[in-house]
Coordinates of C-alpha atoms in Angstrom, one line a residue:
Chain A
M1 CA 207.4 94.0 61.2
K2 CA 210.0 91.3 61.6
V3 CA 213.6 92.3 62.5
L4 CA 216.5 89.8 62.1
Y5 CA 219.9 90.2 63.5
F6 CA 223.1 88.4 62.3
A7 CA 226.7 87.8 63.5
W8 CA 227.9 90.0 66.4
L9 CA 224.8 92.2 66.1
R10 CA 222.7 89.1 66.9
Q11 CA 225.0 88.3 69.9
R12 CA 225.0 91.8 71.3
V13 CA 221.2 92.3 70.9
G14 CA 220.8 88.8 72.4
C15 CA 218.2 87.6 69.9
D16 CA 217.9 86.2 66.4
Q17 CA 214.7 87.9 65.4
E18 CA 211.9 89.7 66.9
E19 CA 208.4 90.9 65.9
V20 CA 208.1 94.6 66.5
T21 CA 205.5 97.3 66.1
P22 CA 207.1 100.7 65.9
P23 CA 204.9 103.8 66.0
A24 CA 203.4 105.0 62.6
S25 CA 206.0 107.8 62.5
V26 CA 208.8 105.2 61.8
T27 CA 208.8 105.0 58.0
T28 CA 212.5 104.8 57.1
V29 CA 215.4 102.6 57.8
A30 CA 217.2 105.3 59.8
A31 CA 214.1 106.0 61.9
L32 CA 213.6 102.3 62.6
I33 CA 217.2 101.9 63.9
D34 CA 216.8 105.0 66.1
W35 CA 213.6 103.5 67.5
L36 CA 215.1 100.0 68.0
K37 CA 217.8 101.6 70.1
T38 CA 215.2 102.6 72.6
R39 CA 214.0 99.0 73.2
S40 CA 216.8 98.0 75.6
A41 CA 220.3 98.8 76.7
R42 CA 221.6 95.9 74.6
H43 CA 219.9 97.3 71.5
A44 CA 221.3 100.7 72.2
E45 CA 224.8 99.3 72.6
A46 CA 224.6 97.0 69.6
L47 CA 223.4 99.7 67.2
K48 CA 225.4 102.7 68.5
D49 CA 227.9 102.8 65.6
S50 CA 225.8 103.0 62.5
S51 CA 228.9 102.9 60.2
V52 CA 229.2 99.1 60.9
V53 CA 225.5 98.3 60.6
R54 CA 224.2 97.1 57.2
V55 CA 220.5 96.8 56.5
A56 CA 218.4 94.7 54.2
V57 CA 214.7 95.3 53.6
N58 CA 213.0 92.2 52.2
Q59 CA 216.4 90.6 51.6
E60 CA 217.7 93.5 49.4
Y61 CA 220.3 96.0 50.6
A62 CA 218.8 99.2 51.8
R63 CA 220.0 102.7 52.7
P64 CA 219.0 105.0 55.7
G65 CA 216.4 106.9 53.7
D66 CA 214.7 103.8 52.2
S67 CA 211.2 103.2 53.5
V68 CA 210.0 100.4 55.8
G69 CA 206.5 99.2 56.5
P70 CA 204.6 96.8 58.8
N71 CA 204.9 93.8 56.5
D72 CA 208.6 94.1 55.8
E73 CA 211.4 91.7 56.8
I74 CA 214.2 93.9 58.1
A75 CA 217.7 92.5 58.7
L76 CA 220.5 94.2 60.5
F77 CA 224.0 92.9 60.3
P78 CA 227.7 93.9 60.2
P79 CA 229.6 94.2 56.9
V80 CA 229.8 90.7 55.2
T81 CA 232.9 88.5 55.3
G82 CA 232.2 85.5 53.1
G83 CA 234.2 84.2 50.2
S84 CA 237.9 83.4 50.8
A85 CA 241.1 85.1 51.9
Chain B
M1 CA 223.7 78.0 39.0
I2 CA 223.7 78.8 42.7
R3 CA 224.1 76.5 45.7
V4 CA 224.3 77.4 49.4
Q5 CA 225.0 74.3 51.5
R6 CA 226.6 72.8 54.6
E7 CA 228.1 69.9 52.7
D8 CA 231.5 69.8 50.9
F9 CA 231.6 69.7 47.1
D10 CA 233.7 67.7 44.5
V11 CA 235.5 70.3 42.4
G12 CA 236.3 67.9 39.5
A13 CA 232.7 66.5 39.3
E14 CA 231.2 70.0 39.5
I15 CA 233.3 71.4 36.7
E16 CA 232.7 68.2 34.6
A17 CA 228.9 68.4 35.1
L18 CA 228.9 72.1 34.1
T19 CA 230.8 71.8 30.9
R20 CA 229.9 68.3 29.7
D21 CA 228.1 68.1 26.3
N22 CA 228.8 71.7 25.4
P23 CA 231.6 71.7 22.8
A24 CA 231.2 75.5 22.3
I25 CA 233.1 76.0 25.6
G26 CA 236.8 76.8 25.1
G27 CA 237.8 78.0 28.5
V28 CA 236.7 77.2 32.1
A29 CA 238.0 79.3 35.0
S30 CA 237.5 78.4 38.5
F31 CA 238.3 79.6 42.0
I32 CA 238.2 77.7 45.3
G33 CA 238.4 79.4 48.6
L34 CA 239.9 77.4 51.5
V35 CA 240.0 77.9 55.3
R36 CA 243.5 79.1 56.3
D37 CA 245.1 78.0 59.6
V38 CA 246.2 81.6 60.4
A39 CA 244.6 85.0 60.6
G40 CA 247.0 87.8 61.2
S41 CA 249.4 86.3 63.8
D42 CA 246.9 83.9 65.3
R43 CA 246.3 80.2 64.7
V44 CA 242.8 79.4 63.6
R45 CA 241.4 76.1 64.8
A46 CA 238.1 76.4 62.9
M47 CA 235.6 78.9 61.7
T48 CA 231.9 79.0 61.6
L49 CA 230.1 80.7 58.6
E50 CA 226.8 82.2 59.5
H51 CA 224.5 83.3 56.7
Y52 CA 221.1 84.8 55.9
P53 CA 219.1 82.1 54.3
G54 CA 217.0 83.4 51.5
M55 CA 218.9 86.7 51.0
T56 CA 222.1 84.7 50.4
E57 CA 220.6 82.8 47.4
R58 CA 219.0 86.0 46.2
Q59 CA 222.3 88.0 46.3
L60 CA 224.3 85.2 44.7
A61 CA 221.7 84.9 41.9
A62 CA 221.9 88.7 41.3
I63 CA 225.7 88.6 41.2
D64 CA 225.6 85.6 38.8
E65 CA 223.1 87.4 36.6
E66 CA 225.3 90.5 36.5
A67 CA 228.3 88.5 35.4
R68 CA 226.2 86.9 32.6
R69 CA 225.1 90.4 31.5
R70 CA 228.7 91.6 31.3
W71 CA 230.5 88.6 29.7
P72 CA 229.4 86.0 27.1
L73 CA 229.2 83.0 29.4
D74 CA 228.0 79.5 28.6
A75 CA 227.8 78.3 32.2
T76 CA 228.4 79.5 35.7
L77 CA 228.4 77.9 39.1
I78 CA 228.7 79.4 42.6
I79 CA 228.7 77.1 45.6
H80 CA 229.1 78.7 49.1
R81 CA 229.2 76.6 52.3
F82 CA 228.0 77.6 55.7
G83 CA 228.5 76.0 59.2
R84 CA 231.7 75.0 61.0
L85 CA 234.8 74.5 58.8
E86 CA 238.4 73.6 59.6
P87 CA 241.7 74.6 58.1
G88 CA 242.1 73.2 54.6
D89 CA 238.3 72.8 54.1
R90 CA 236.7 74.3 51.0
I91 CA 234.5 77.3 51.6
V92 CA 233.5 78.5 48.2
L93 CA 233.7 77.4 44.5
V94 CA 233.2 79.7 41.5
V95 CA 233.3 78.3 38.0
T96 CA 232.8 80.2 34.7
A97 CA 232.8 78.8 31.2
S98 CA 232.9 80.6 27.9
A99 CA 234.0 80.2 24.3
H100 CA 237.0 82.4 25.1
R101 CA 239.4 82.3 28.0
Q102 CA 239.4 86.1 28.7
A103 CA 235.6 86.2 29.4
A104 CA 235.9 83.1 31.7
L105 CA 238.9 84.5 33.6
E106 CA 237.4 88.0 34.1
A107 CA 234.0 86.8 35.1
C108 CA 235.5 84.4 37.7
A109 CA 237.5 87.2 39.3
F110 CA 234.4 89.5 39.2
L111 CA 232.2 86.9 40.9
I112 CA 234.6 86.1 43.7
D113 CA 235.3 89.8 44.4
W114 CA 231.6 90.7 44.4
L115 CA 230.3 87.8 46.5
K116 CA 232.8 88.8 49.1
T117 CA 231.2 92.2 49.5
K118 CA 227.6 91.4 48.7
A119 CA 226.7 87.9 49.9
P120 CA 225.5 87.9 53.5
F121 CA 228.0 85.6 55.2
W122 CA 229.9 86.2 58.4
K123 CA 232.9 84.3 59.6
N124 CA 233.5 83.5 63.3
E125 CA 237.0 82.3 64.0
E126 CA 238.1 80.0 66.8
T127 CA 241.6 81.2 67.9
P128 CA 243.7 80.6 71.1
H129 CA 242.3 83.9 72.4
G130 CA 238.7 82.8 71.9
A131 CA 236.1 83.2 69.2
R132 CA 235.9 86.4 67.2
W133 CA 234.1 87.8 64.3
V134 CA 236.2 88.5 61.2
A135 CA 236.2 92.2 60.3
A136 CA 235.5 93.2 56.7
R137 CA 238.6 94.4 54.9
H138 CA 239.0 97.7 53.0
E139 CA 240.9 95.8 50.3
D140 CA 237.9 93.7 49.5
D141 CA 235.7 96.8 48.9
A142 CA 238.6 98.1 46.7
A143 CA 238.7 94.8 44.8
A144 CA 235.0 94.9 44.2
A145 CA 235.1 98.6 43.2
R146 CA 237.4 97.7 40.3
W147 CA 234.4 96.3 38.6
Q148 CA 232.2 99.4 39.1
K149 CA 231.2 100.9 35.8
P150 CA 232.2 104.6 35.6
Chain C
M1 CA 255.1 71.8 38.5
I2 CA 255.1 71.3 34.8
R3 CA 253.8 68.3 32.7
V4 CA 253.6 67.8 29.0
Q5 CA 251.7 64.7 28.1
R6 CA 249.5 62.9 25.6
E7 CA 247.1 61.6 28.3
D8 CA 244.1 63.3 29.8
F9 CA 244.2 64.6 33.4
D10 CA 241.8 64.6 36.3
V11 CA 241.2 68.2 37.3
G12 CA 239.8 67.5 40.8
A13 CA 242.6 65.1 41.7
E14 CA 245.3 67.4 40.4
I15 CA 244.0 70.4 42.4
E16 CA 243.5 68.2 45.5
A17 CA 247.1 66.9 45.3
L18 CA 248.5 70.3 44.8
T19 CA 246.8 71.9 47.8
R20 CA 246.5 69.0 50.3
D21 CA 248.4 69.4 53.6
N22 CA 249.1 73.1 53.1
P23 CA 246.6 75.0 55.3
A24 CA 248.4 78.3 54.5
I25 CA 246.6 78.3 51.1
G26 CA 243.5 80.4 51.1
G27 CA 242.7 80.6 47.3
V28 CA 243.2 78.3 44.4
A29 CA 242.6 79.6 40.8
S30 CA 242.5 77.3 37.9
F31 CA 241.9 77.4 34.2
I32 CA 241.1 74.6 31.8
G33 CA 241.3 74.9 28.1
L34 CA 239.0 72.7 26.0
V35 CA 238.8 71.8 22.3
R36 CA 235.9 73.7 20.7
D37 CA 233.8 72.3 17.9
V38 CA 234.0 75.5 15.8
A39 CA 236.7 77.7 14.5
G40 CA 235.4 80.8 12.8
S41 CA 232.5 79.5 10.7
D42 CA 233.9 76.0 10.3
R43 CA 233.1 72.8 12.2
V44 CA 236.2 71.2 13.8
R45 CA 236.1 67.4 13.9
A46 CA 239.4 67.2 15.8
M47 CA 242.8 68.9 16.2
T48 CA 246.3 67.7 16.6
L49 CA 248.7 69.5 18.8
E50 CA 252.3 69.3 17.7
H51 CA 255.0 70.5 20.1
Y52 CA 258.8 70.8 20.4
P53 CA 259.8 68.3 23.1
G54 CA 262.5 69.7 25.4
M55 CA 261.8 73.4 24.5
T56 CA 258.2 73.1 25.6
E57 CA 259.2 71.9 29.1
R58 CA 261.9 74.6 29.3
Q59 CA 259.5 77.4 28.3
L60 CA 256.8 76.3 30.6
A61 CA 259.3 76.1 33.5
A62 CA 260.5 79.6 32.7
I63 CA 256.9 81.0 32.6
D64 CA 256.2 79.2 35.9
E65 CA 259.3 80.7 37.5
E66 CA 258.3 84.1 36.3
A67 CA 254.9 83.8 37.9
R68 CA 256.4 82.7 41.2
R69 CA 258.7 85.7 41.0
R70 CA 255.8 88.1 40.5
W71 CA 253.3 86.7 43.0
P72 CA 253.5 85.0 46.4
L73 CA 252.4 81.5 45.3
D74 CA 252.3 78.4 47.4
A75 CA 251.9 76.0 44.5
T76 CA 251.5 76.0 40.7
L77 CA 250.7 73.4 38.1
I78 CA 250.8 73.6 34.3
I79 CA 249.7 70.5 32.3
H80 CA 249.6 70.8 28.5
R81 CA 248.6 67.9 26.3
F82 CA 249.8 67.1 22.8
G83 CA 248.5 64.7 20.1
R84 CA 245.1 64.3 18.6
L85 CA 242.1 65.8 20.5
E86 CA 238.4 66.0 19.9
P87 CA 235.9 68.7 20.8
G88 CA 235.2 68.8 24.5
D89 CA 238.7 67.3 25.3
R90 CA 240.9 69.0 27.8
I91 CA 244.0 70.7 26.3
V92 CA 245.6 72.5 29.2
L93 CA 245.3 73.0 32.9
V94 CA 246.8 75.8 34.9
V95 CA 246.4 75.9 38.7
T96 CA 247.8 78.5 41.1
A97 CA 247.5 78.5 44.9
S98 CA 248.2 81.4 47.3
A99 CA 247.4 82.7 50.7
H100 CA 245.3 85.3 49.0
R101 CA 242.8 85.1 46.2
Q102 CA 244.1 88.1 44.2
A103 CA 247.6 86.6 43.8
A104 CA 246.1 83.2 42.7
L105 CA 243.7 84.8 40.2
E106 CA 246.2 87.1 38.6
A107 CA 249.0 84.5 38.4
C108 CA 246.6 82.1 36.7
A109 CA 245.6 84.6 34.1
F110 CA 249.2 85.5 33.5
L111 CA 250.3 81.9 33.0
I112 CA 247.6 81.1 30.5
D113 CA 248.2 84.3 28.5
W114 CA 251.9 83.7 28.5
L115 CA 252.0 80.1 27.6
K116 CA 249.8 80.9 24.7
T117 CA 252.4 83.1 23.2
K118 CA 255.6 81.4 24.5
A119 CA 255.1 77.6 24.7
P120 CA 256.0 75.9 21.4
F121 CA 252.7 74.2 20.5
W122 CA 251.0 74.3 17.1
K123 CA 247.4 73.3 16.4
N124 CA 246.3 71.6 13.3
E125 CA 242.5 71.5 12.8
E126 CA 240.5 69.0 10.9
T127 CA 237.6 70.8 9.2
P128 CA 235.2 70.0 6.4
H129 CA 237.6 71.9 4.1
G130 CA 240.5 69.7 5.1
A131 CA 243.3 70.1 7.7
R132 CA 244.8 73.5 8.4
W133 CA 247.2 75.1 10.8
V134 CA 245.7 77.5 13.3
A135 CA 247.1 81.0 12.8
A136 CA 248.4 83.0 15.9
R137 CA 246.0 85.8 16.9
H138 CA 247.0 89.4 17.5
E139 CA 244.7 89.4 20.6
D140 CA 246.8 86.8 22.2
D141 CA 249.9 88.9 21.8
A142 CA 248.0 91.8 23.2
A143 CA 246.7 89.7 26.2
A144 CA 250.3 88.7 27.0
A145 CA 251.6 92.2 26.5
R146 CA 249.3 93.4 29.4
W147 CA 251.8 91.6 31.7
Q148 CA 254.9 93.4 30.3
K149 CA 256.5 95.5 32.9
P150 CA 257.0 99.1 31.8
Chain D
M1 CA 274.5 72.0 13.2
K2 CA 271.0 70.4 13.7
V3 CA 268.0 72.3 12.2
L4 CA 264.5 71.3 13.3
Y5 CA 261.2 72.3 11.6
F6 CA 257.8 72.4 13.1
A7 CA 254.1 72.7 12.0
W8 CA 253.6 74.1 8.5
L9 CA 257.3 74.9 8.1
R10 CA 258.0 71.2 8.6
Q11 CA 255.4 70.3 6.0
R12 CA 256.6 72.9 3.4
V13 CA 260.3 72.1 3.8
G14 CA 259.4 68.4 3.8
C15 CA 261.5 67.2 6.7
D16 CA 261.5 67.1 10.5
Q17 CA 265.1 67.8 11.0
E18 CA 268.4 67.9 9.1
E19 CA 272.1 68.0 9.9
V20 CA 273.6 70.9 8.0
T21 CA 277.1 72.4 7.6
P22 CA 276.8 76.0 6.5
P23 CA 280.0 77.9 5.5
A24 CA 282.0 79.6 8.3
S25 CA 280.6 83.0 7.3
V26 CA 277.2 82.0 8.6
T27 CA 277.3 83.1 12.2
T28 CA 273.9 84.6 12.9
V29 CA 270.3 83.4 12.8
A30 CA 269.5 85.8 9.9
A31 CA 272.5 84.5 7.9
L32 CA 271.5 80.9 8.6
I33 CA 268.0 81.4 7.3
D34 CA 269.3 83.1 4.1
W35 CA 271.7 80.2 3.6
L36 CA 268.9 77.6 4.3
K37 CA 266.8 79.1 1.5
T38 CA 269.5 78.2 -1.0
R39 CA 269.3 74.5 -0.1
S40 CA 266.1 73.8 -2.2
A41 CA 263.1 75.3 -3.8
R42 CA 261.0 74.0 -0.9
H43 CA 263.3 75.7 1.6
A44 CA 263.1 78.9 -0.3
E45 CA 259.3 78.8 -0.5
A46 CA 258.9 77.8 3.2
L47 CA 261.2 80.5 4.5
K48 CA 260.3 83.3 2.1
D49 CA 258.2 85.4 4.6
S50 CA 260.5 85.9 7.6
S51 CA 257.7 87.7 9.6
V52 CA 256.0 84.3 10.2
V53 CA 259.2 82.4 11.0
R54 CA 260.2 82.1 14.7
V55 CA 263.6 80.8 15.7
A56 CA 265.0 79.0 18.8
V57 CA 268.6 78.4 19.4
N58 CA 269.2 75.5 21.8
Q59 CA 265.6 75.7 22.8
E60 CA 265.5 79.4 23.7
Y61 CA 263.9 82.0 21.5
A62 CA 266.4 83.9 19.4
R63 CA 266.5 87.0 17.2
P64 CA 267.9 87.6 13.7
G65 CA 271.2 89.0 15.1
D66 CA 271.8 86.2 17.6
S67 CA 274.8 84.0 16.9
V68 CA 274.7 80.3 15.8
G69 CA 277.5 77.8 15.9
P70 CA 278.3 74.3 14.7
N71 CA 277.1 72.6 17.8
D72 CA 273.8 74.4 18.2
E73 CA 270.3 73.0 17.8
I74 CA 268.3 75.5 15.7
A75 CA 264.5 75.3 15.4
L76 CA 262.4 77.1 12.9
F77 CA 258.6 77.3 13.4
P78 CA 255.6 79.5 12.9
P79 CA 254.1 81.6 15.7
V80 CA 252.9 79.3 18.5
T81 CA 249.2 78.5 19.0
G82 CA 249.0 76.4 22.1
G83 CA 246.8 77.0 25.2
S84 CA 243.1 77.5 24.7
A85 CA 240.6 79.6 22.8

């Protein structure tokens, strides 16, 4: 499973993307985030406030209960701020 | 039409190319977003727009499709830049063309409101206090929510 | 800024001139009205826009002033052409610039709705059935009435 | 007093503008239109439906009860149709 990080989440975790293999019990977005927090102190810190973490599964917005699988591209990022003033 | 690019764009040429040879078009609405030199009380020297290649194009295409479903549009264009930009630089261009002005105006406002809350871009500002990530604003969610169907 | 002229205008150059050297501007909304080749079920070969010189400038200036009273605008431009125009030709350009996109978008819609019911222009269309004066539409009054204060 | 005509009102009346001297009793827009109708059959025909006649006094929109005087520029025209589709 590929996990991508953007903006300050990328900076806090300290990496752009990583290939991970969570245990088989990790089948949802929420479970994946909880598992990612156990990978390092930086992960735990970056992901501690889930209200500012947005998730995309295969480039579509996803919710905590949505499922994730071994071949998915998961992206974690803060609320978007494109466009103009 | 959707474009995500580092390069600047020529507003007049883009509008001309979009509407040329279609005399059914009666109204063309457009919106250009520019980098401002202030954010709150701080000077902004520059900003860098990070994005999620692939998902950006996909989200912009979905927003564009939604606008075309809601309004009778003859042509649409969304260009969003990424990379480092300075005050006065163009960030984004939205153009909508329709037989009637109301459809063009509404669809243009819809597109700019929605891409602000849906397109995966993040702004990092360079201020005298250092670099910082721009926080999402509640007003933007409210602006986008105006377009939610009941 | 207000201009009433026979000549065409360059959209990109006009927008650029209006916003250049003002890095407080964050959003620029614009609207371009074009001559359509149909009116109802009839082909339109051309149209001639008659106007009331003097009153036109006065009314456009009043509409512009009203927009600036209602929204925090950094710059505005209204160009309206007169004379004979063919399908695809530009008729009118409205540009509004503000620190924030919402003000620019709303003021642009306001200006185009209001000039349609206030600016003394009359369209005469050349159709296969001869020349005819375009009748005012109730929808235009309704669109302008949206902006009436209670 | 100068009276200007535009669009189909100009065509029906058959003139762009005319210098007129109504009697002193004509002091309002409504009275002026009634008096103009007596000038010719073309005037009467052109001005017969007041619901489609708009009036400006000195280049500002005016209503039937507004006053008119000898030095005013009066314009009569149909509802405006500028802008775009």
